[in-house]
Amino acid sequence: MSGDTATISAEAAFDLGFRLLTAAGYSDDHARAITAIVVKAQGDECHSHGLYRIISCLDLIERGKVDPKATPVLEDRAPAIVRVDARRGISLLGFDAGLPVLEEKAKTAGIAALAINNCFHFSALWPEVEAIAERGLVAIAMTVSHAWVAPAGGSKPVFGTNPFAFGWPRGDKHPFVFDFATSAIARGDIELHRRSNTPLPAGVAIDRDGRPTTDPEAASDGAMLTFGGHKGSALSAMIELLAGPLIGDMTSAQSLAFDEGAKVTPCHGELVIALDPKSFLGAAAAAEITGGEALFDAISGQNARLPSARRYAARRRNQGRDMPVRRAVLDDLHALARRYGVTAG
Amino acid sequence: MSGDTATISAEAAFDLGFRLLTAAGYSDDHARAITAIVVKAQGDECHSHGLYRIISCLDLIERGKVDPKATPVLEDRAPAIVRVDARRGISLLGFDAGLPVLEEKAKTAGIAALAINNCFHFSALWPEVEAIAERGLVAIAMTVSHAWVAPAGGSKPVFGTNPFAFGWPRGDKHPFVFDFATSAIARGDIELHRRSNTPLPAGVAIDRDGRPTTDPEAASDGAMLTFGGHKGSALSAMIELLAGPLIGDMTSAQSLAFDEGAKVTPCHGELVIALDPKSFLGAAAAAEITGGEALFDAISGQNARLPSARRYAARRRNQGRDMPVRRAVLDDLHALARRYGVTAG
């Protein structure tokens, strides 16, 4: 480990996170769900969604935005639709509440959707599509965020970073999973470039007049761009519509207005779709679904990396050993533990 | 009209197309569905999917690939899943057969899927998502094609041009619709550059050794790239899986092998998903769905073009007047009419 990197066991990380979150006012259910997901991400060396996010969740409670003890309310809307009102709690409890119903509905109807409303969302989408794929279902998930991204040909922010995730079951193997922001760069990366005073990559942002810029300061005043030009922009618009008005929740512009400058994790909705191969294929499902394996072989056989391969490699590496974490994050968490009067378990 | 452009009325175009296709051996149902869709595309000045495609459909029958008199067979698989076996006919008859069932299932279950199998597919996806959105439903459609596109980081073709389309209902207005190939360039464009001996744009293709190329000849021997780097590549993989193994149909690699060098329109499957706003939102649907309008206003209010705006403008322009068509296409169709002994109606 370099001087910038420390290590921590999953158990110690869970214990620290749980104690911090409950001390700050989160219910046990909230604290458990949040800590489980950030420890999982940290074990996959997905640092941007790892233990560092506990700090965001503490910030969220300090700004008085989240209801840290909210209990999600489930509503069976239609044979293939379940909605969960997270009641201004963290999205994860809503997902956990909705998942068994989504699974049952998908396996009965063949395809089903879970809408999570009124939730604060800080986590990656891959743990959710992975969990669904591990149940033998195909999964699609998406959320809006805060309006920082301009549409193709425009200059003013309308879209969020609007992530889109997909999971495909592979039997005993890890599911095929991807999870990407439809913005050309992560919002946090612009902030990192601003702090370190280094130029942005070309083609990811525009200034307030709509001119391409690599100056992080000018980009913060202007807008980010979507990935993939007008096609990425169209996809981002689709996500605004599906995870916004379709499920009766906020668009990225509305979510940013709701934030009122608090600059915390966005409050909005999430749409999750699950498809059941057995309903499509019947008895042929087991054989047909292996058609995916030929595709994966054709990709990885030419040394092109499958999405998530790096994350799964990290997971294997960190099984049964302490996982790496940025020392600065661990130092911040320990300082917060002292502030909240939390002692190590 | 310039010398390269002629005009034809929708009625005369339909008459010519229908007579040509039936003379070549297509059933009346096939000929009607094909002609209706290409005349619609021509009226939208979507030349690449307009009258020109009648020639592809004649080619398809001459190569003995399509069953021009196939009748699709519908199978109700699950409460929210309908499959249509097109029996090696054109996809359009399968879509027309499945659409009423898809609509009914989506409005009952809240979300539903239509899988069309064993179909030859030459048409754009936007007419289909538009038709679904006109029924008040949100629509997603996708197909694989022939393996011409390399995955991100690779050098060998695995994916097709894999189009992805989306439709959103807007009441009395034309639906919000987009339909894009996940390849960085259309296959036909590479051929046009090859014929005119002009270089390709940068970043759309690689040669057989995986090196970036702007030489259309080298690109034909190598592979096209996806749009949007690794994110577009992930999306294309998703389409391979959803419109391939999930519905028990061919991937782009399998479809290319099935073509056996005939170089005709690909045979494969199509996945269509419909979501019902009323099932998600109940009585609030009418009000909530207008949240989309604020998004469209925010996009077009800053002079960024909404997808399909150009197509809808062409449609308005050509209403009640003869529509423009490339003279070469019309000349080819008239030559074929003479060859098939078809006289004008």
XYZ file of C-alpha atoms in Angstrom:
690
model
C 0.000 0.000 0.000
C 1.259 3.473 -0.839
C 1.211 6.260 1.743
C -2.094 7.504 0.330
C -3.808 4.168 0.803
C -4.795 2.441 4.035
C -6.679 -0.831 4.498
C -9.678 -1.846 6.564
C -11.593 -5.094 6.955
C -15.160 -5.242 5.672
C -16.325 -5.946 9.223
C -14.526 -2.935 10.721
C -15.749 -0.722 7.864
C -19.318 -1.876 8.420
C -19.038 -1.317 12.162
C -17.598 2.194 11.759
C -20.183 3.180 9.137
C -23.135 1.790 11.062
C -22.117 3.500 14.317
C -21.489 6.821 12.579
C -24.788 6.798 10.731
C -26.895 5.794 13.731
C -25.099 8.340 15.935
C -25.996 10.996 13.345
C -29.662 10.046 13.541
C -30.268 7.411 10.854
C -32.536 4.511 11.771
C -30.858 1.125 12.130
C -32.470 0.038 8.838
C -31.097 3.066 7.024
C -27.644 2.701 8.574
C -27.488 -0.992 7.697
C -28.547 -0.475 4.079
C -26.192 2.472 3.516
C -23.206 0.766 5.124
C -23.779 -2.524 3.311
C -23.767 -0.805 -0.083
C -20.713 1.411 0.519
C -18.706 -1.491 1.963
C -19.624 -3.576 -1.096
C -18.488 -0.756 -3.406
C -15.276 -0.282 -1.407
C -14.533 -4.012 -1.671
C -14.895 -3.640 -5.455
C -12.450 -0.692 -5.228
C -15.161 1.540 -6.604
C -13.810 4.430 -4.521
C -16.256 7.040 -5.819
C -19.174 5.069 -4.343
C -17.326 3.507 -1.400
C -16.844 4.516 2.248
C -16.409 8.117 1.142
C -20.185 8.262 0.616
C -20.809 7.888 4.360
C -19.585 11.466 4.578
C -22.244 12.528 2.017
C -24.922 10.760 4.044
C -23.852 12.560 7.217
C -23.860 15.836 5.293
C -27.386 15.074 4.087
C -28.667 14.708 7.635
C -26.808 17.827 8.835
C -28.449 19.884 6.099
C -31.838 18.693 7.292
C -32.859 17.372 3.890
C -33.305 13.656 4.465
C -35.767 11.961 6.804
C -33.249 9.587 8.408
C -35.907 7.439 10.017
C -38.351 7.250 7.095
C -40.016 3.913 6.471
C -40.782 3.251 2.801
C -44.398 2.633 1.842
C -45.069 0.066 -0.854
C -47.978 0.341 -3.279
C -49.003 -2.448 -5.660
C -50.060 -0.332 -8.646
C -50.717 -2.941 -11.356
C -49.961 -6.603 -12.142
C -46.477 -5.572 -13.327
C -45.914 -2.272 -11.483
C -44.862 -1.692 -7.902
C -44.182 1.761 -6.486
C -42.326 2.495 -3.281
C -42.599 5.894 -1.651
C -39.278 6.314 0.156
C -40.776 9.299 2.042
C -37.630 11.365 1.705
C -35.421 8.603 3.056
C -32.439 7.026 1.285
C -33.285 5.124 -1.940
C -31.769 1.866 -0.703
C -34.544 1.066 1.781
C -37.050 1.636 -1.012
C -35.150 -0.731 -3.288
C -34.891 -3.387 -0.580
C -38.626 -3.111 0.087
C -39.524 -3.277 -3.610
C -37.113 -5.974 -4.794
C -39.068 -9.085 -3.656
C -42.269 -7.706 -5.203
C -40.459 -6.745 -8.411
C -39.014 -10.263 -8.615
C -42.379 -11.922 -8.045
C -44.132 -9.693 -10.568
C -41.430 -10.165 -13.216
C -41.540 -13.946 -12.795
C -45.340 -13.954 -13.080
C -45.928 -11.298 -15.757
C -42.621 -11.728 -17.642
C -41.574 -8.106 -17.263
C -42.177 -5.698 -14.382
C -41.178 -2.263 -13.164
C -40.295 -0.846 -9.750
C -40.614 2.908 -9.264
C -38.965 4.360 -6.178
C -40.202 7.860 -5.368
C -39.090 10.689 -3.097
C -35.710 9.186 -2.350
C -32.252 10.614 -1.798
C -29.882 8.724 -4.041
C -26.133 8.554 -3.539
C -25.293 4.981 -4.510
C -24.177 3.412 -7.778
C -26.820 1.493 -9.703
C -24.677 -1.587 -10.317
C -25.363 -3.207 -6.921
C -29.070 -3.100 -7.739
C -28.930 -4.531 -11.267
C -26.437 -7.107 -9.972
C -28.838 -8.156 -7.201
C -31.658 -8.555 -9.725
C -29.479 -10.512 -12.175
C -28.439 -12.815 -9.327
C -32.143 -13.726 -9.082
C -32.041 -14.917 -12.710
C -33.646 -11.756 -14.138
C -32.402 -9.182 -16.627
C -32.310 -5.698 -15.105
C -32.328 -2.086 -16.270
C -32.106 0.846 -13.822
C -31.883 4.604 -14.191
C -32.181 7.841 -12.240
C -32.021 11.557 -12.976
C -29.757 13.749 -10.819
C -29.220 17.551 -10.738
C -29.391 19.667 -13.912
C -25.731 20.198 -14.792
C -25.660 18.845 -18.364
C -26.614 20.680 -21.571
C -28.528 18.959 -24.383
C -26.663 18.455 -27.682
C -26.597 21.762 -29.563
C -27.575 23.733 -26.463
C -25.672 25.729 -23.856
C -27.824 25.590 -20.712
C -27.966 22.686 -18.255
C -31.150 20.622 -18.439
C -30.137 17.015 -17.789
C -28.513 15.400 -14.792
C -25.576 13.029 -15.025
C -28.406 10.495 -15.430
C -26.863 7.062 -14.909
C -28.084 3.996 -16.805
C -27.332 0.459 -15.640
C -27.906 -3.042 -17.003
C -27.542 -6.524 -15.537
C -27.659 -9.926 -17.258
C -27.681 -13.261 -15.384
C -24.812 -15.689 -16.072
C -25.641 -18.633 -13.839
C -22.712 -19.352 -11.527
C -20.639 -16.496 -12.917
C -20.853 -12.858 -11.874
C -23.637 -11.179 -13.861
C -22.744 -9.063 -16.902
C -23.219 -5.563 -15.511
C -22.620 -2.035 -16.700
C -23.474 1.265 -15.052
C -22.516 4.520 -16.688
C -23.321 8.217 -16.376
C -24.755 9.677 -19.570
C -22.669 12.812 -18.900
C -19.252 12.921 -20.572
C -17.549 13.330 -17.188
C -18.554 12.892 -13.550
C -19.565 16.049 -11.675
C -17.020 15.199 -8.977
C -14.237 15.103 -11.576
C -14.882 18.719 -12.552
C -14.528 19.642 -8.870
C -11.267 17.659 -8.595
C -9.855 19.481 -11.652
C -10.957 22.810 -10.176
C -9.217 22.092 -6.885
C -6.017 20.879 -8.526
C -6.181 23.644 -11.159
C -5.688 21.178 -14.032
C -7.493 21.370 -17.394
C -10.459 19.136 -18.185
C -10.297 16.690 -21.105
C -11.544 18.227 -24.374
C -15.187 17.730 -25.320
C -16.719 17.287 -21.883
C -17.886 20.789 -20.979
C -18.902 24.219 -22.266
C -18.725 27.684 -20.710
C -21.773 29.829 -19.904
C -21.854 31.039 -23.539
C -21.920 27.499 -24.881
C -18.307 27.515 -26.095
C -16.199 24.373 -25.555
C -13.913 24.780 -22.542
C -11.269 22.817 -20.658
C -11.258 25.326 -17.781
C -12.951 23.661 -14.785
C -13.986 27.066 -13.391
C -15.672 28.053 -16.671
C -17.268 24.598 -16.882
C -18.735 24.987 -13.384
C -20.376 28.237 -14.530
C -21.446 26.640 -17.825
C -22.533 23.070 -18.349
C -21.234 19.563 -18.789
C -21.911 17.699 -22.037
C -23.403 14.261 -22.492
C -21.273 11.395 -23.782
C -21.757 10.484 -27.437
C -23.086 13.766 -28.871
C -26.733 13.869 -29.947
C -27.231 10.143 -29.269
C -26.059 10.396 -25.654
C -28.192 13.523 -25.324
C -31.274 11.645 -26.569
C -30.593 8.857 -24.077
C -30.276 11.367 -21.247
C -33.632 12.916 -22.249
C -35.180 9.434 -22.157
C -33.903 8.923 -18.609
C -35.327 12.313 -17.529
C -38.734 11.211 -18.834
C -38.757 7.612 -17.570
C -37.331 8.284 -14.105
C -39.164 11.651 -13.851
C -42.683 12.331 -15.164
C -43.491 8.670 -15.965
C -43.150 7.756 -12.289
C -44.507 11.071 -10.999
C -41.190 12.321 -9.737
C -38.808 15.255 -10.259
C -36.698 15.954 -13.324
C -33.063 16.969 -12.789
C -34.063 20.644 -13.027
C -36.763 20.189 -10.390
C -34.408 18.195 -8.155
C -31.768 20.936 -8.358
C -34.390 23.557 -7.427
C -35.524 21.363 -4.511
C -31.894 21.222 -3.301
C -32.003 25.012 -2.712
C -28.238 25.320 -2.849
C -27.579 22.750 -0.118
C -25.426 20.873 -2.675
C -26.310 17.487 -1.234
C -27.097 14.147 -2.883
C -30.119 14.625 -5.166
C -33.669 13.805 -4.165
C -35.645 12.231 -7.002
C -37.079 8.958 -8.293
C -35.621 5.772 -9.731
C -37.012 3.384 -12.339
C -36.010 -0.277 -12.324
C -37.205 -2.769 -14.957
C -36.828 -6.553 -14.620
C -37.329 -9.081 -17.448
C -37.726 -12.814 -16.899
C -35.969 -15.026 -19.479
C -38.162 -18.007 -18.547
C -41.321 -16.089 -19.422
C -39.914 -15.222 -22.836
C -38.376 -18.612 -23.568
C -40.067 -21.240 -21.436
C -38.150 -24.507 -21.244
C -35.621 -23.218 -23.789
C -34.486 -20.430 -21.419
C -31.513 -22.254 -19.930
C -30.114 -23.115 -23.369
C -30.985 -19.827 -25.096
C -29.574 -17.624 -22.374
C -26.135 -19.100 -22.973
C -26.213 -17.238 -26.302
C -24.972 -14.388 -24.145
C -21.838 -16.384 -23.298
C -20.808 -16.548 -26.986
C -21.096 -12.755 -27.098
C -18.990 -12.329 -23.954
C -16.392 -14.753 -25.344
C -16.264 -12.784 -28.609
C -15.622 -9.588 -26.641
C -13.117 -10.821 -24.075
C -11.492 -13.222 -26.576
C -10.103 -10.217 -28.455
C -8.809 -8.580 -25.268
C -11.602 -6.010 -25.156
C -12.623 -5.696 -21.525
C -16.120 -6.668 -20.431
C -17.764 -3.912 -18.375
C -17.372 -4.580 -14.622
C -14.467 -7.014 -15.178
C -12.133 -4.683 -13.289
C -14.600 -4.415 -10.402
C -15.063 -8.190 -10.163
C -11.271 -8.662 -10.211
C -10.986 -6.264 -7.274
C -13.738 -8.162 -5.461
C -11.841 -11.442 -5.865
C -8.604 -9.779 -4.756
C -10.151 -8.379 -1.590
C -11.989 -11.518 -0.515
C -10.628 -12.613 2.842
C -8.267 -9.669 3.211
C -8.494 -6.044 4.306
C -9.616 -3.833 1.447
C -7.792 -0.715 0.315
C -9.301 2.692 1.045
C -7.916 6.171 0.506
C -6.194 7.234 3.719
C -7.779 10.699 3.539
C -11.270 9.141 3.516
C -10.469 6.933 6.507
C -8.953 9.909 8.360
C -12.111 11.937 7.693
C -14.306 9.092 8.931
C -12.264 8.739 12.123
C -12.446 12.495 12.708
C -16.232 12.325 12.261
C -16.343 9.377 14.655
C -14.644 11.529 17.297
C -17.054 14.385 16.592
C -20.098 12.108 16.911
C -18.616 10.432 19.998
C -18.493 7.058 18.246
C -15.992 4.537 19.583
C -14.648 1.580 17.630
C -16.619 -1.627 18.197
C -36.522 20.565 -57.180
C -32.963 20.095 -58.349
C -32.127 17.764 -61.219
C -31.301 15.003 -58.733
C -34.710 15.186 -57.089
C -38.092 14.187 -58.489
C -41.478 14.210 -56.768
C -44.237 11.656 -56.425
C -47.583 11.637 -54.633
C -48.031 9.316 -51.678
C -50.824 7.550 -53.588
C -48.703 6.955 -56.704
C -45.767 5.819 -54.555
C -47.978 3.385 -52.686
C -49.463 2.075 -55.929
C -46.056 1.577 -57.539
C -44.600 -0.106 -54.449
C -47.547 -2.381 -53.884
C -47.655 -3.535 -57.533
C -43.902 -4.143 -57.608
C -43.864 -6.126 -54.385
C -46.859 -8.304 -55.258
C -45.491 -8.888 -58.767
C -42.263 -10.097 -57.169
C -44.161 -12.572 -55.031
C -44.996 -10.850 -51.761
C -48.438 -11.490 -50.306
C -50.857 -8.555 -50.347
C -50.413 -8.172 -46.574
C -46.660 -8.019 -46.915
C -46.791 -5.608 -49.848
C -49.224 -3.317 -48.016
C -47.177 -3.212 -44.805
C -43.865 -2.647 -46.613
C -45.228 0.051 -48.917
C -47.038 1.867 -46.097
C -43.857 2.146 -44.032
C -41.549 3.244 -46.867
C -44.057 5.835 -48.117
C -44.340 7.182 -44.557
C -40.548 7.415 -44.295
C -40.325 9.067 -47.731
C -42.937 11.639 -46.687
C -40.730 12.417 -43.670
C -37.818 12.803 -46.128
C -36.066 9.975 -44.336
C -34.493 8.891 -47.637
C -32.404 6.058 -46.190
C -35.596 4.240 -45.121
C -37.880 5.508 -47.883
C -38.893 4.173 -51.307
C -35.304 3.068 -51.850
C -35.979 0.159 -49.490
C -38.448 -1.395 -51.924
C -35.380 -2.322 -53.936
C -33.913 -4.114 -50.867
C -37.169 -6.014 -50.413
C -37.119 -7.140 -54.055
C -33.485 -8.161 -53.633
C -34.450 -10.161 -50.551
C -36.990 -12.194 -52.504
C -34.607 -12.691 -55.475
C -31.980 -14.137 -53.123
C -34.543 -16.620 -51.864
C -34.075 -15.629 -48.243
C -37.468 -14.280 -47.217
C -40.769 -16.146 -47.159
C -42.810 -13.493 -48.977
C -46.130 -15.055 -48.088
C -45.417 -15.922 -44.454
C -48.203 -15.340 -41.975
C -47.003 -14.401 -38.489
C -48.019 -16.635 -35.603
C -48.816 -14.977 -32.305
C -48.138 -16.619 -28.962
C -49.380 -15.236 -25.638
C -46.425 -16.175 -23.442
C -47.224 -14.475 -20.126
C -49.500 -11.753 -18.706
C -47.057 -9.100 -19.988
C -45.250 -10.945 -22.799
C -46.396 -11.589 -26.344
C -44.216 -13.269 -28.955
C -44.802 -13.222 -32.672
C -43.047 -15.701 -34.922
C -42.725 -13.868 -38.253
C -41.802 -17.190 -39.902
C -39.056 -15.640 -41.998
C -41.350 -12.905 -43.322
C -40.801 -9.163 -43.006
C -40.839 -7.803 -39.437
C -43.665 -5.351 -40.136
C -46.415 -7.987 -40.316
C -45.185 -9.339 -36.999
C -45.306 -5.874 -35.462
C -48.799 -5.209 -36.811
C -50.003 -8.555 -35.440
C -48.425 -7.970 -32.039
C -49.250 -4.286 -31.504
C -52.888 -4.635 -30.307
C -51.883 -7.371 -27.859
C -48.894 -5.354 -26.645
C -51.153 -2.344 -26.093
C -53.744 -4.363 -24.195
C -51.129 -6.070 -22.027
C -49.325 -2.798 -21.248
C -52.582 -1.106 -20.262
C -53.531 -4.036 -18.020
C -50.163 -4.969 -16.508
C -48.557 -1.486 -16.645
C -45.569 -2.624 -18.700
C -45.367 -5.286 -21.419
C -42.992 -6.635 -24.044
C -43.431 -7.768 -27.625
C -40.795 -10.098 -29.079
C -40.813 -10.535 -32.843
C -38.814 -13.561 -33.966
C -37.468 -14.861 -37.265
C -38.087 -11.654 -39.156
C -36.254 -9.819 -41.899
C -35.879 -6.224 -40.794
C -35.226 -3.324 -43.148
C -37.307 -0.524 -41.669
C -36.504 2.240 -39.204
C -37.745 1.751 -35.644
C -39.260 5.226 -35.293
C -42.565 4.359 -37.048
C -43.100 1.632 -34.457
C -42.312 3.648 -31.316
C -44.345 6.506 -32.814
C -47.359 4.206 -33.330
C -47.123 3.004 -29.722
C -46.744 6.542 -28.332
C -49.812 7.599 -30.349
C -51.718 5.040 -28.263
C -50.690 6.910 -25.092
C -47.886 4.505 -24.176
C -44.149 5.011 -23.738
C -42.159 2.812 -26.129
C -38.670 1.348 -26.403
C -37.575 -0.759 -29.401
C -34.328 -2.365 -30.477
C -32.869 -4.889 -32.905
C -29.478 -6.395 -33.642
C -28.227 -6.434 -37.262
C -25.107 -7.958 -38.854
C -21.757 -8.123 -37.000
C -19.827 -5.178 -38.436
C -18.986 -3.242 -35.264
C -16.087 -3.883 -32.880
C -16.506 -3.591 -29.097
C -14.614 -0.773 -27.343
C -10.963 -1.762 -27.020
C -11.301 -4.568 -29.573
C -10.579 -4.933 -33.271
C -12.975 -7.606 -34.506
C -16.645 -7.067 -35.388
C -19.106 -8.500 -32.859
C -22.032 -6.078 -32.706
C -24.452 -4.952 -35.370
C -25.378 -1.330 -35.979
C -27.984 -2.167 -33.305
C -30.563 0.617 -33.415
C -32.329 1.833 -30.277
C -35.551 3.845 -30.412
C -37.768 5.600 -27.887
C -41.223 7.179 -28.079
C -43.042 9.376 -25.549
C -46.703 10.432 -25.897
C -47.459 14.171 -26.093
C -51.245 14.268 -26.423
C -52.221 16.198 -29.541
C -48.596 16.855 -30.523
C -46.337 14.482 -32.406
C -44.713 12.077 -29.930
C -41.156 12.740 -28.752
C -39.237 10.120 -30.724
C -35.637 9.190 -31.275
C -34.126 6.296 -33.199
C -30.388 5.950 -33.514
C -27.848 3.339 -34.540
C -25.383 2.518 -31.782
C -22.663 2.362 -34.451
C -20.706 5.593 -35.010
C -21.699 5.601 -38.693
C -24.279 3.834 -40.863
C -23.082 0.801 -42.797
C -24.442 2.367 -45.988
C -22.339 5.492 -45.431
C -19.126 3.457 -45.519
C -20.261 2.042 -48.869
C -21.060 5.548 -50.182
C -17.572 6.760 -49.175
C -16.036 3.697 -50.813
C -17.867 4.354 -54.076
C -17.044 8.069 -54.102
C -13.496 7.399 -52.889
C -13.786 9.997 -50.109
C -12.337 9.593 -46.596
C -14.543 8.626 -43.644
C -14.881 10.959 -40.666
C -12.272 10.285 -37.963
C -13.180 7.964 -35.107
C -15.814 5.813 -36.805
C -13.839 2.818 -38.035
C -10.724 0.698 -37.610
C -8.748 -1.431 -40.085
C -8.336 -5.209 -39.771
C -5.451 -4.691 -37.314
C -7.573 -2.491 -35.071
C -5.870 0.767 -36.069
C -8.066 3.861 -36.567
C -8.698 4.464 -40.274
C -10.523 6.943 -42.486
C -10.053 4.729 -45.573
C -13.458 3.225 -46.446
C -11.785 0.203 -48.086
C -9.725 -0.541 -44.971
C -12.825 0.022 -42.818
C -14.790 -2.509 -44.878
C -12.068 -5.078 -44.164
C -11.887 -4.030 -40.526
C -14.751 -2.889 -38.345
C -16.929 0.051 -37.548
C -16.877 1.526 -34.040
C -19.797 2.241 -31.743
C -20.780 5.820 -30.926
C -19.695 7.092 -27.529
C -16.706 4.855 -26.774
C -17.066 2.244 -24.025
C -20.541 3.513 -23.054
C -21.940 3.128 -26.573
C -20.238 -0.260 -26.733
C -21.939 -1.356 -23.491
C -25.295 -0.220 -24.876
C -24.726 -2.174 -28.070
C -23.919 -5.301 -26.013
C -27.179 -4.802 -24.109
C -29.108 -4.697 -27.384
C -27.389 -7.910 -28.577
C -28.549 -9.636 -25.390
C -32.099 -8.246 -25.160
C -32.992 -8.598 -28.843
C -30.992 -11.835 -29.178
C -30.739 -14.555 -26.503
C -33.451 -13.085 -24.236
C -36.050 -13.558 -26.967
C -34.483 -16.758 -28.351
C -33.209 -15.159 -31.520
C -29.925 -14.586 -33.349
C -27.129 -12.247 -32.319
C -25.570 -10.037 -35.014
C -22.800 -12.604 -35.505
C -25.337 -15.407 -35.971
C -27.440 -13.265 -38.319
C -24.391 -12.484 -40.474
C -23.547 -16.202 -40.651
C -27.168 -16.963 -41.600
C -26.901 -14.401 -44.440
C -24.237 -16.600 -46.084
C -22.827 -13.717 -48.078
C -26.148 -12.809 -49.715
C -25.679 -9.301 -48.250
C -29.399 -8.770 -47.787
C -31.394 -7.148 -44.985
C -30.644 -9.033 -41.758
C -32.852 -11.772 -40.350
C -33.153 -11.614 -36.566
C -35.496 -10.650 -33.730
C -36.832 -7.410 -32.335
C -37.739 -6.435 -28.782
C -40.383 -3.797 -28.111
C -41.304 -2.612 -24.594
C -44.372 -0.505 -23.812
C -45.031 1.312 -20.515
C -48.408 2.713 -19.494
C -48.303 6.087 -17.694
C -51.799 5.550 -16.259
C -50.704 2.346 -14.523
C -47.789 4.153 -12.906
C -49.655 7.328 -12.026
C -53.368 6.616 -11.905
C -55.538 9.738 -11.987
C -52.428 11.942 -11.800
C -51.151 10.650 -15.181
C -52.566 13.462 -17.307
C -50.990 16.142 -15.112
C -47.706 14.357 -14.390
C -47.017 13.460 -18.001
C -46.887 17.164 -18.866
C -43.636 17.229 -16.859
C -42.176 16.069 -20.159
C -43.309 19.286 -21.832
C -41.206 21.401 -19.441
C -38.192 19.294 -20.451
C -38.924 19.718 -24.184
C -39.376 23.476 -23.673
C -36.039 23.651 -21.851
C -34.359 21.897 -24.784
C -35.989 23.672 -27.722
C -36.111 26.996 -25.833
C -32.311 27.196 -26.101
C -32.340 26.344 -29.826
C -31.161 22.794 -29.265
C -33.167 20.629 -31.660
C -35.500 17.960 -30.342
C -34.859 14.570 -31.990
C -37.285 13.981 -34.901
C -38.118 17.721 -35.205
C -36.589 17.766 -38.688
C -38.622 14.712 -39.701
C -41.884 16.160 -38.407
C -41.167 19.432 -40.245
C -40.738 17.457 -43.481
C -44.003 15.636 -42.791
C -45.875 18.942 -42.414
C -44.203 20.306 -45.550
C -45.216 17.312 -47.638
C -48.802 17.091 -46.475
C -51.093 17.592 -49.458
C -48.274 17.866 -51.984
C -46.046 15.478 -53.904
C -43.085 14.413 -51.810
C -39.472 14.664 -52.928
C -37.579 11.500 -53.834
C -34.124 11.023 -55.311
C -34.492 10.762 -59.080
C -32.093 7.800 -59.226
C -34.316 5.841 -56.831
C -37.436 6.584 -58.846
C -35.622 5.659 -62.084
C -34.542 2.350 -60.529
C -38.101 1.636 -59.371
C -39.504 2.367 -62.839
C -36.860 0.120 -64.433
C -37.850 -2.640 -62.000
C -41.502 -2.036 -62.838
C -40.734 -2.666 -66.505
C -38.755 -5.783 -65.595
C -41.604 -7.158 -63.444
C -44.162 -6.165 -66.096
C -45.892 -3.769 -63.728
C -47.903 -0.939 -65.258
C -48.817 2.283 -63.511
C -52.254 2.182 -61.811
